Short mmCIF file of C-alpha atoms in Angstrom, two decimals:
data_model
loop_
_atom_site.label_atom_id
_atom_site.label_comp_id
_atom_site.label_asym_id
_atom_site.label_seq_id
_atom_site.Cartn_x
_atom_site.Cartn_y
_atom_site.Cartn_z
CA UNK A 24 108.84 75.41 138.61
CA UNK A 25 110.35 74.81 135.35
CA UNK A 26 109.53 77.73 132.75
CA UNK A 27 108.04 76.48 129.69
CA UNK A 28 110.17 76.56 126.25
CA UNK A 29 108.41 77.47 122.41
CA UNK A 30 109.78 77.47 119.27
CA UNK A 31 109.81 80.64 117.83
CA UNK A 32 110.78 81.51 113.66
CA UNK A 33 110.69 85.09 111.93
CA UNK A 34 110.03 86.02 108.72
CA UNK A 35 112.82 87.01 106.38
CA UNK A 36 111.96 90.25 106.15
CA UNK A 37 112.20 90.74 110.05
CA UNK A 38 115.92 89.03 110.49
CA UNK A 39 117.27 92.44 110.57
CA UNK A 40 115.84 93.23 113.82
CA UNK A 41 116.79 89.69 115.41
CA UNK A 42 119.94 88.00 116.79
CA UNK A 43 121.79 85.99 113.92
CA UNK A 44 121.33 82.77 115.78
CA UNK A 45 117.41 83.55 115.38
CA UNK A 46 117.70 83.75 111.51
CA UNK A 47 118.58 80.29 111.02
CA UNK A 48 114.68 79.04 111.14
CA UNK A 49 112.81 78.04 114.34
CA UNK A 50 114.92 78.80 117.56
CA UNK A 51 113.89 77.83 121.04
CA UNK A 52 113.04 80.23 123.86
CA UNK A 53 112.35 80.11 127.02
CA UNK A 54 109.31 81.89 128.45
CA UNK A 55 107.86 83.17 131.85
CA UNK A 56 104.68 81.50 131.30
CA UNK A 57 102.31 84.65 131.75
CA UNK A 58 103.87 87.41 129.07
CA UNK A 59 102.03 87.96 126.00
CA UNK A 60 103.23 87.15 122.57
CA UNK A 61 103.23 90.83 121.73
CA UNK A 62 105.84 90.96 124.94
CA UNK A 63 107.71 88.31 123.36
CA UNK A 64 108.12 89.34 120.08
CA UNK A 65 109.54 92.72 121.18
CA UNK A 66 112.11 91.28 123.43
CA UNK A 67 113.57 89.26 120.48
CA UNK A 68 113.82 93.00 119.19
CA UNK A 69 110.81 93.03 116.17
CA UNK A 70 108.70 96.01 116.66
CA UNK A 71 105.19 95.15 116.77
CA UNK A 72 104.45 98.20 114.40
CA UNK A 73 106.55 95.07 111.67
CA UNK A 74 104.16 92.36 112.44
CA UNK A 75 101.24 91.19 110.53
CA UNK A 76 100.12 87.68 111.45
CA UNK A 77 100.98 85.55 114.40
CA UNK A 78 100.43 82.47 114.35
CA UNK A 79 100.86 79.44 117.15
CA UNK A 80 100.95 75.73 115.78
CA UNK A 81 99.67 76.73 112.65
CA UNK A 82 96.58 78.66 113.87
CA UNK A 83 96.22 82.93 113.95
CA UNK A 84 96.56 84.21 117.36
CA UNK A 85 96.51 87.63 118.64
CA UNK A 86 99.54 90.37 120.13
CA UNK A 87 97.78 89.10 123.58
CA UNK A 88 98.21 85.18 123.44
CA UNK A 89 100.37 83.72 126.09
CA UNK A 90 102.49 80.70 124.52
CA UNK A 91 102.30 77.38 126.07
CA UNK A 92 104.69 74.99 126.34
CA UNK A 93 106.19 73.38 123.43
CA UNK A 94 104.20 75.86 120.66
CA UNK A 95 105.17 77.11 117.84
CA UNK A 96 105.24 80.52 116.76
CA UNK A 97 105.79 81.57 113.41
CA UNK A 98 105.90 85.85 113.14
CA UNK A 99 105.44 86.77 109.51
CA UNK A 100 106.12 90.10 108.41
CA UNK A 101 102.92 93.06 107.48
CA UNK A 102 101.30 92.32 104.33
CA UNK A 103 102.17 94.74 101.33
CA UNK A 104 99.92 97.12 101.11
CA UNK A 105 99.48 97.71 104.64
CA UNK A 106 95.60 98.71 105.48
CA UNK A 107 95.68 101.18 107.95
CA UNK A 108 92.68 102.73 110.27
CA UNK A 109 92.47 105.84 108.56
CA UNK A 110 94.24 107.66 105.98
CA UNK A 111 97.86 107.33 104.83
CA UNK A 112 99.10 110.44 106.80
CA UNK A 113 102.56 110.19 108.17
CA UNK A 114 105.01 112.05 110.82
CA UNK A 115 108.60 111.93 109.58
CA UNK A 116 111.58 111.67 112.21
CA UNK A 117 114.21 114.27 112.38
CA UNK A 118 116.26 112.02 110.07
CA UNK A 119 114.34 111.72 106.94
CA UNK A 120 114.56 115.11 105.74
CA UNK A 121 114.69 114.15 102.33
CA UNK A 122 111.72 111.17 102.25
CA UNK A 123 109.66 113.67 103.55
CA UNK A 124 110.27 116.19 100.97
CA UNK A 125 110.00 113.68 98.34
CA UNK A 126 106.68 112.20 99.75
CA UNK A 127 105.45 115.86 99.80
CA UNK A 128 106.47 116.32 96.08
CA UNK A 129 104.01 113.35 95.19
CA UNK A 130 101.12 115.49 97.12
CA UNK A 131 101.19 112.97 100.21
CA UNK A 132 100.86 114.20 103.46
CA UNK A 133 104.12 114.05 105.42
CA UNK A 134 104.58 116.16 108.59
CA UNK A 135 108.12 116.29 109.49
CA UNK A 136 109.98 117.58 112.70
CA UNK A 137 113.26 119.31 111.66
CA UNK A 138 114.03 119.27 115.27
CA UNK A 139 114.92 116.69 117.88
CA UNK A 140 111.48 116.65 120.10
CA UNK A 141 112.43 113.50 121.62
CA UNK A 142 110.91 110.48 121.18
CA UNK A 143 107.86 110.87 123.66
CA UNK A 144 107.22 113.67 121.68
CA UNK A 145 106.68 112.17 118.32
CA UNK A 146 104.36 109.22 119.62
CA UNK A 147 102.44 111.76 121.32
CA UNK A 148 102.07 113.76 118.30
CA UNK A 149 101.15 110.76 116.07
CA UNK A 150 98.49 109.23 118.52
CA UNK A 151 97.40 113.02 118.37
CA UNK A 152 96.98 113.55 114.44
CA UNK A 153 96.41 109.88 114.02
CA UNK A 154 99.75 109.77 111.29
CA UNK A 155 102.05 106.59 110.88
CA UNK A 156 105.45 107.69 112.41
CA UNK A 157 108.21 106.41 110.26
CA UNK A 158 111.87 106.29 111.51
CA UNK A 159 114.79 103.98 111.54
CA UNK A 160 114.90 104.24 114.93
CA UNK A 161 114.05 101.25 116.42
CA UNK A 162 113.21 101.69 119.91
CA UNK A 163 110.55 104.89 119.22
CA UNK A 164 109.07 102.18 117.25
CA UNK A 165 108.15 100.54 120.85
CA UNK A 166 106.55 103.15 122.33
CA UNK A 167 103.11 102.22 123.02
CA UNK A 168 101.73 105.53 122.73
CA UNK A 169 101.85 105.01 118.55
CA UNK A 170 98.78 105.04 116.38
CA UNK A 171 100.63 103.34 113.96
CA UNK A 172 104.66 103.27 113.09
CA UNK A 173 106.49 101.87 110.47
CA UNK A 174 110.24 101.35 110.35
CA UNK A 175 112.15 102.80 107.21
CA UNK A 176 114.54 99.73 106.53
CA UNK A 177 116.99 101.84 103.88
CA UNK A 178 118.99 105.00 104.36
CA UNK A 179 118.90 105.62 100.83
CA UNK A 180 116.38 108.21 100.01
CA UNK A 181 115.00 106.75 96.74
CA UNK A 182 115.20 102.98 98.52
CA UNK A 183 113.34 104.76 101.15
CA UNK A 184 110.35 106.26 99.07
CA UNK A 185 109.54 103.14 97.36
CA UNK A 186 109.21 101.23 100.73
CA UNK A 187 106.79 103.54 101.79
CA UNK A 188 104.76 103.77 98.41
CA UNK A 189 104.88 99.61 98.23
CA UNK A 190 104.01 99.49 101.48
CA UNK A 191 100.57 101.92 102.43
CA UNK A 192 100.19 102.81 99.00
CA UNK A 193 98.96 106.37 99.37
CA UNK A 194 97.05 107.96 96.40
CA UNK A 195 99.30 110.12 94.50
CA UNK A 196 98.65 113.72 93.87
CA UNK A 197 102.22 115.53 92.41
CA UNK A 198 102.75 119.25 92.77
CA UNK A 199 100.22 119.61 95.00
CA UNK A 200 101.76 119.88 98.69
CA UNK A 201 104.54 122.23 99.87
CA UNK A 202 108.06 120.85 100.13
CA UNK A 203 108.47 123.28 102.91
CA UNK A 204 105.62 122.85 105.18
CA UNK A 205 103.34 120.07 104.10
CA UNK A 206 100.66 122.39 103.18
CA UNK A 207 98.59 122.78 100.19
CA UNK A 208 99.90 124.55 96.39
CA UNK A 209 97.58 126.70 94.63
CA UNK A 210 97.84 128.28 91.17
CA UNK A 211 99.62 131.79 91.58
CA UNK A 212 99.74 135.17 89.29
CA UNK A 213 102.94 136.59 88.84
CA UNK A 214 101.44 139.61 89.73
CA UNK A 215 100.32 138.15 93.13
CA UNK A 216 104.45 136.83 93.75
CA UNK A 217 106.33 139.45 91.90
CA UNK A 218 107.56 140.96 95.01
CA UNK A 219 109.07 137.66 96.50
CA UNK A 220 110.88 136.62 92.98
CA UNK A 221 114.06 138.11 91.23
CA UNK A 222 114.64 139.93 88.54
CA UNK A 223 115.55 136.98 86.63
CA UNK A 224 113.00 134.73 87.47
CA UNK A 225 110.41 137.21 87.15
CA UNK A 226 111.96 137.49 83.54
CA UNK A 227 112.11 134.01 82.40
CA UNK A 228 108.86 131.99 84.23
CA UNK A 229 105.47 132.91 83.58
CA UNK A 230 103.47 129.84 85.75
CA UNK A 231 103.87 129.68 89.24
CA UNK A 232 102.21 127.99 92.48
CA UNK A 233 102.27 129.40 95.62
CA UNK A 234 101.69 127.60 99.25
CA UNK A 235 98.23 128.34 101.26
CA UNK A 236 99.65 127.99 104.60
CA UNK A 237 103.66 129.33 104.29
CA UNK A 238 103.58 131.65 100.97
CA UNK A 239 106.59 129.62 99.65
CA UNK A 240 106.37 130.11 96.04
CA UNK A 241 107.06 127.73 93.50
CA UNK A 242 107.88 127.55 89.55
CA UNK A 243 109.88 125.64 87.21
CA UNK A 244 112.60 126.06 87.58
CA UNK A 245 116.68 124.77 86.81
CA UNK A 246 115.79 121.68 89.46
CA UNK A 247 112.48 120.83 87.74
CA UNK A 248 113.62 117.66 85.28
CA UNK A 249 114.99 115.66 88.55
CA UNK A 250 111.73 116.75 90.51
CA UNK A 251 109.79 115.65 87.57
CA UNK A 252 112.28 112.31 86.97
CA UNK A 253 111.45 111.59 90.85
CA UNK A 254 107.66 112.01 90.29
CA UNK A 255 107.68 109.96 86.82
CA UNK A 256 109.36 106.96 88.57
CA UNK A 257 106.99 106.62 90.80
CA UNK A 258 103.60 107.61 88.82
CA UNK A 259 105.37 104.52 86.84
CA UNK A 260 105.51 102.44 89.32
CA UNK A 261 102.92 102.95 92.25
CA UNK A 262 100.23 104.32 89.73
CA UNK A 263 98.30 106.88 88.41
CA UNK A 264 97.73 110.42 90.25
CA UNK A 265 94.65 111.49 91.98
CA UNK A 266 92.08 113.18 89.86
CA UNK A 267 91.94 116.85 90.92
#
């Protein structure tokens, strides 16, 4: 028996996960007659974790539609900003050191492995804390153990942070988070961190912030304009902080 052939066309935003002769428009494909569309699309290479709406002749279908012969599919890209199940918590790959710092410097949260866990790992550990894995790896982004992923298309840090901001938009809180661990910044004496600074900085600074959870303390410090040029671009752009 003959297996039936669909015309299949990705968005532009998705050609970088597809062969070049699939970026022209539609391209035909033959199926097996009984795998889903979900099944499909990931075989072309497109991570499901990229795809908002799926459509077959011009009508919405779902991940679990099985083409028929002669339809045709048309896989757009997520819709900007993405609306997610629960809040816009993420789990950071051992390559994005530096987005997760910078997301953490905005006062989102963004857990981060500095080690190499392995990929069944990290799914397990974002079904687990129900976070949004992002990585530029695109075969963790299969794994079917995911509550959500979300693949980082740059490797530019500050290309990087505004792809996440445009695309979950998380509220905003600066200076609130640890850069270290994730966890939460509270107002700190100097008495209370005098032992942990140097003679110097106990000299010049007067304000400082220390973390609940690691004791990292912060002030402000020779770095503090490019934190604070970071921080303005995007307050600029992706709006105004959180209240409190």
């Amino acid at each position: 028996m003959e297996k039936p052939e669909i015309w299949i066309e990705f968005d532009p935003e998705l050609h970088v996960f597809v062969a070049a002769p699939r970026r022209a428009g539609r391209s035909q494909v033959r199926t097996d007659g009984t795998s889903t569309l979900g099944h499909l699309v990931e075989s072309l290479g497109v991570p499901l974790t990229e795809v908002g709406v799926l459509e077959a002749d011009g009508v919405p279908v779902p991940a679990a539609h099985i083409p028929g012969a002669g339809e045709r599919i048309s896989v757009q890209a997520v819709t900007r900003p993405q609306q997610l199940a629960g809040p816009a918590r993420f789990l950071l790959d051992v390559h994005l050191g530096t987005l997760a710092r910078r997301l953490r410097l905005l006062g989102v949260d963004a857990a981060y492995e500095s080690t190499d866990i392995g990929d069944p790992a990290l799914a397990t550990r974002s079904a687990a804390e129900q976070r949004v894995l992002l990585s530029r790896d695109r075969g963790l982004l299969h794994r079917r153990e995911l509550w959500a992923g979300a693949y980082v298309y740059s490797h530019r840090p500050v290309e990087q942070l505004r792809d996440v901001l445009s695309r979950f938009a998380p509220p905003l809180a600066p200076w609130t988070r640890c850069t270290a661990c994730n966890g939460t910044l509270r107002e700190a004496a100097k008495a209370e961190v005098k032992e942990q600074l140097r003679d110097g900085t106990e000299r010049a600074y007067d304000v400082f912030a220390q973390c609940a959870d690691c004791s990292q303390v912060y002030w402000r410090g020779a770095h503090h304009s490019q934190l604070e040029a970071i921080v303005a671009a995007a307050v600029e752009e992706f709006g105004a902080p959180r209240a409190g």
